[in-house]
Each structure stands twice: as C-alpha cells, then as structure tokens.
C-alpha cells in the first residue's frame, strides 16, 4: 500500500529546503589575504605631470574557490533573483609619493591567497589635473580611469615589468548655451591596454603626460547646435559634429605632439584629418 505524505510533513520538507537555501545564500567569503611565499607581487609606479595628483587605484580580486550570493535581473522582476556566483572583492590602494620627483608608488599582491585564494583580476588607475591655461586656470579635471586586466589569456603580457606612456591634451570647449567653459583631458594613447599575466613579481610603470602647451579649443557654431569649430595649436581648424568627440583619438593633435622640439623644419600637420587612422 502506498503511503501518502501528510501535509505537515510536506510543509516541514519545504521549510527545511528553504532554510538550507537561506544558509547557502547568506554565506560570506573570507576577504583575508595571505600571499604564499612564491606569490607574485606588483609594484605600481605612477609618474604624473606637474599639477596632477593620483586618485586611489581600484583593485578587483576574484576567487575560484569561494562563492557568494549575488542578485541578478534580466528583463524586469520576472527574471530576477539571487544566485551563488564566484566571490569578488574590491579595495582601494592609496599611492605614496616618492621623496623626490613626481612619482607615486603602491605595492599589491597579484596572488592574494588566503582561504579563498584571491587572484587580482583588474586594477584601475586615474589622476586629477589642475589646468594652467588662462581660460580655465586653476580648474581641476579628472582623467578617465584606465583599466588593466589580469588573466591567463593566450596573448597576455607575461613580462614581470612593463612601462606604458599615456599622453593627454587639454580640451577647452565654449558653448553659447553654457556660461562656464568645459574642460576635459583627451587621451591620445591606445584605448584598451593589453591583458597581463606576469611570470613573476615585477613593476608596472605608468607615465601620464599632459601636453598643456598644445591645448585644443572648440567653439559651438551658432547656426548649428551640434557642430563645433575646433582649433589646434598650429592655427589649423576643423569641424566636429559632436563636442563629445573633440580631441578623442585625434590624429592631427597626435601629429603635432610627435613633432620633435628643436627641429628647424616645422612639421606640417594641418592636412592631417582629425579622424585619420594610423
């Protein structure tokens, strides 16, 4: 004869299952780091121009061993919930200024170790710059953060020590509809740095340069609110159809910056299209 489970027993089973689920999703990963003797360490050395200060470096660690509950949502509340996913850990690293020069350093573990075996996934670096240009003198602007990924990718850079230079130019925009001039830094280097998987402990040298002697200015065109007249340090001009793209990966200003100082023959960059590709 088949036995029929009574409703109290069924309710107890569901209650136990619910308690088990709650216990699983409420677990928190141990954030403790304890690098092993053979762990890889990274010294981050950031060189800044005069008038700049570093912003805290954002570190992201992942664990392949520990999981945590994480909320998700796709297509509204009907497809949202909580699931156990790989644990992540975020922290800020304050860089310390060297006794001489304008270099700042920080020390961090790539192989964080600990009960969850934390591994560095990425770091983000950025800086704030105070302009000396007469139009916006004393105004501070922050450069966009640059993210450096750490993963065992096929094309990852495995050299323990690397040096990368990131040039910027100030962009000053005057808009008739906005009383205050807009200031930002336009990056001229590569957009996405390579992925890193260093073979041993080493140093990542980041050199941020601001060519404040070669600013780009832009003035809104009264007849067309979406067009801006862009002026370059050599006197040449161009038209941009959006102020958001003024100076972004600009081939003409890159040409001007690459001109070697002291050359008797000045390099003519006026015919280089701003949107030209290398």
XYZ file of C-alpha atoms in Angstrom:
278
model
C 0.000 0.000 0.000
C 1.311 3.413 -0.920
C 1.739 5.834 1.897
C 0.600 9.360 1.330
C 2.741 12.047 2.893
C 0.716 14.260 5.143
C 0.624 17.987 4.586
C 2.549 18.744 7.839
C 5.415 16.545 6.668
C 5.425 18.160 3.225
C 5.432 21.587 4.812
C 8.347 20.583 7.031
C 10.322 19.387 3.979
C 9.763 22.662 2.167
C 10.700 24.571 5.302
C 13.947 22.621 5.653
C 14.768 23.165 1.979
C 14.085 26.837 2.396
C 16.360 27.020 5.422
C 19.151 25.231 3.554
C 18.817 27.637 0.655
C 18.901 30.591 3.022
C 22.008 29.261 4.706
C 23.756 28.783 1.370
C 22.997 32.233 0.039
C 23.878 34.006 3.276
C 27.451 32.754 3.335
C 30.097 35.451 3.018
C 33.531 34.832 1.563
C 36.550 35.362 3.789
C 38.280 38.522 2.490
C 41.542 37.730 4.259
C 44.594 37.709 2.010
C 47.645 35.644 2.870
C 50.062 35.526 -0.090
C 52.190 32.387 -0.273
C 55.992 32.516 -0.270
C 56.045 32.161 -4.069
C 53.198 34.645 -4.681
C 53.580 37.276 -7.366
C 53.687 40.884 -6.193
C 53.256 44.030 -8.243
C 54.811 47.406 -7.571
C 52.761 50.116 -9.254
C 54.879 53.186 -10.083
C 52.889 56.120 -11.466
C 54.603 59.245 -12.814
C 52.421 62.340 -13.098
C 52.929 65.773 -14.647
C 53.232 68.929 -12.569
C 49.896 69.996 -11.171
C 48.493 66.464 -11.023
C 47.648 64.125 -8.155
C 46.851 60.403 -8.226
C 43.398 59.059 -7.483
C 43.042 55.851 -5.432
C 43.769 52.746 -7.512
C 40.751 50.436 -7.734
C 41.657 46.765 -7.213
C 39.384 43.867 -8.126
C 40.059 40.354 -6.842
C 38.176 37.164 -7.774
C 38.040 33.769 -6.099
C 37.676 30.466 -7.934
C 37.210 28.688 -4.601
C 34.570 30.734 -2.785
C 31.101 31.722 -3.905
C 28.645 34.307 -2.660
C 25.018 35.132 -3.262
C 24.510 37.811 -5.848
C 21.359 39.457 -7.101
C 20.666 39.473 -10.807
C 17.983 40.855 -13.046
C 17.198 40.421 -16.722
C 14.067 41.726 -18.404
C 12.446 43.044 -15.243
C 11.407 41.450 -11.977
C 10.073 38.317 -13.685
C 13.637 37.231 -14.465
C 15.458 38.426 -11.356
C 16.623 36.625 -8.270
C 19.631 35.554 -6.230
C 22.258 33.023 -7.309
C 25.536 31.702 -5.938
C 28.360 33.140 -8.028
C 32.141 33.480 -7.850
C 33.088 35.765 -4.982
C 34.600 39.174 -5.772
C 36.483 41.593 -3.604
C 37.139 45.298 -4.220
C 39.512 47.625 -2.442
C 41.244 50.979 -2.905
C 45.018 51.380 -2.956
C 46.440 54.768 -1.977
C 49.678 55.595 -3.788
C 52.505 57.150 -1.790
C 54.648 59.954 -3.217
C 58.367 59.270 -3.563
C 60.734 61.623 -1.680
C 61.899 63.242 -4.922
C 60.302 63.771 -8.311
C 56.633 63.307 -9.128
C 56.344 59.540 -8.892
C 53.899 57.667 -6.688
C 54.109 54.003 -5.701
C 51.958 51.236 -4.301
C 52.574 47.556 -3.546
C 49.959 44.840 -4.043
C 49.709 41.073 -4.340
C 48.658 39.508 -7.627
C 48.217 36.141 -5.904
C 46.354 37.268 -2.794
C 45.951 33.773 -1.393
C 44.007 33.328 1.832
C 41.178 30.824 2.438
C 39.515 31.910 -0.829
C 42.742 32.062 -2.870
C 42.117 35.595 -4.110
C 43.561 36.499 -7.521
C 43.927 40.001 -8.939
C 41.502 40.412 -11.841
C 41.984 44.082 -12.688
C 43.222 47.428 -11.473
C 42.059 50.884 -12.496
C 44.297 53.948 -12.364
C 43.444 57.611 -12.851
C 44.596 61.085 -11.860
C 43.309 64.607 -11.366
C 44.932 67.555 -13.117
C 44.795 71.293 -12.396
C 44.894 73.404 -15.543
C 47.288 76.309 -16.077
C 45.546 77.520 -19.242
C 44.372 81.155 -18.953
C 40.798 80.260 -19.996
C 40.345 77.707 -17.212
C 43.267 78.421 -14.878
C 43.027 76.626 -11.533
C 40.251 74.301 -12.697
C 40.720 70.640 -11.763
C 39.674 67.856 -14.099
C 39.855 64.084 -13.708
C 41.126 61.808 -16.451
C 39.023 58.773 -17.269
C 40.095 55.635 -15.448
C 42.241 53.163 -17.364
C 41.563 49.511 -16.600
C 44.334 46.911 -16.707
C 43.103 43.329 -16.867
C 44.943 40.367 -15.321
C 44.048 36.956 -16.754
C 45.642 33.837 -18.164
C 44.785 34.832 -21.724
C 46.657 33.455 -24.704
C 48.027 36.862 -25.728
C 48.628 38.179 -22.192
C 51.852 40.047 -21.474
C 53.984 37.828 -19.230
C 56.978 40.129 -18.722
C 57.317 40.836 -14.979
C 57.964 44.545 -15.568
C 56.331 46.821 -18.154
C 56.343 50.546 -18.913
C 53.481 52.363 -20.625
C 53.095 56.025 -21.527
C 49.678 57.675 -21.750
C 49.592 61.131 -23.397
C 46.719 63.593 -22.972
C 45.860 67.050 -24.263
C 43.551 69.567 -22.566
C 40.308 70.207 -24.402
C 38.515 73.500 -23.699
C 35.007 73.866 -25.086
C 32.995 77.070 -25.241
C 29.265 76.598 -25.683
C 26.968 79.583 -26.156
C 24.262 77.794 -24.138
C 26.561 77.096 -21.176
C 28.086 80.027 -19.252
C 31.142 78.132 -17.945
C 33.759 76.728 -20.268
C 34.091 72.944 -20.241
C 37.473 71.371 -19.520
C 38.481 67.755 -20.025
C 41.509 65.647 -20.878
C 41.538 63.847 -24.210
C 43.554 60.601 -24.241
C 45.757 60.109 -27.274
C 47.162 56.677 -26.449
C 45.676 53.240 -27.056
C 42.141 52.769 -25.766
C 42.480 49.253 -24.372
C 45.792 48.216 -22.784
C 46.863 44.583 -23.203
C 45.982 41.860 -20.710
C 48.667 40.918 -18.187
C 49.730 37.633 -16.632
C 53.266 38.324 -15.298
C 55.539 35.321 -14.863
C 56.981 36.693 -11.596
C 56.895 39.709 -9.300
C 57.700 42.972 -11.067
C 56.890 46.635 -11.559
C 54.249 48.305 -13.728
C 55.442 51.783 -14.690
C 52.640 54.132 -15.776
C 53.691 57.515 -17.152
C 50.856 60.031 -17.589
C 51.712 63.093 -19.673
C 49.562 66.180 -20.203
C 50.666 68.329 -23.143
C 49.258 71.550 -21.723
C 51.322 73.563 -24.204
C 49.212 72.091 -27.037
C 45.571 72.518 -25.986
C 42.606 72.034 -28.284
C 39.820 74.600 -28.121
C 36.339 74.269 -29.571
C 33.592 76.841 -30.089
C 29.967 75.962 -30.771
C 28.705 77.058 -34.180
C 25.701 79.396 -33.690
C 23.956 78.200 -36.850
C 24.134 74.528 -35.847
C 23.951 73.489 -32.184
C 25.563 70.115 -32.938
C 28.652 71.461 -34.746
C 31.831 72.788 -33.131
C 34.711 74.702 -34.663
C 37.877 73.012 -33.394
C 41.127 74.998 -33.236
C 44.579 73.433 -32.950
C 47.849 74.866 -31.568
C 49.281 75.271 -35.090
C 46.373 77.518 -36.136
C 44.542 74.917 -38.226
C 40.832 74.226 -37.691
C 38.291 71.507 -38.288
C 34.612 70.865 -37.699
C 33.343 68.326 -35.167
C 29.751 67.130 -35.258
C 29.698 66.459 -31.534
C 31.584 68.035 -28.635
C 31.887 64.566 -27.100
C 34.352 63.613 -29.846
C 36.526 66.721 -29.789
C 40.109 65.569 -29.283
C 39.232 61.877 -28.944
C 41.900 59.830 -30.754
C 42.603 62.959 -32.792
C 45.228 62.209 -35.474
C 46.077 65.875 -36.069
C 46.983 66.643 -32.456
C 48.950 63.392 -32.292
C 50.915 64.612 -35.311
C 51.657 67.897 -33.539
C 52.762 66.171 -30.357
C 55.108 63.834 -32.207
C 56.908 66.807 -33.716
C 60.410 66.841 -32.257
C 61.242 70.061 -30.427
C 64.124 71.985 -31.927
C 63.548 70.821 -35.482
C 64.462 73.593 -37.914
C 61.751 72.446 -40.275
C 58.385 72.539 -38.556
C 56.206 69.551 -39.284
C 53.023 70.467 -41.154
C 50.037 68.694 -39.590
C 47.323 70.970 -40.962
C 46.444 68.486 -43.723
C 46.126 65.523 -41.350
C 42.456 64.719 -40.883
C 41.455 64.544 -37.199
C 39.704 61.202 -37.794
C 42.569 59.691 -39.798
C 43.749 56.234 -38.742
C 47.374 55.192 -38.426
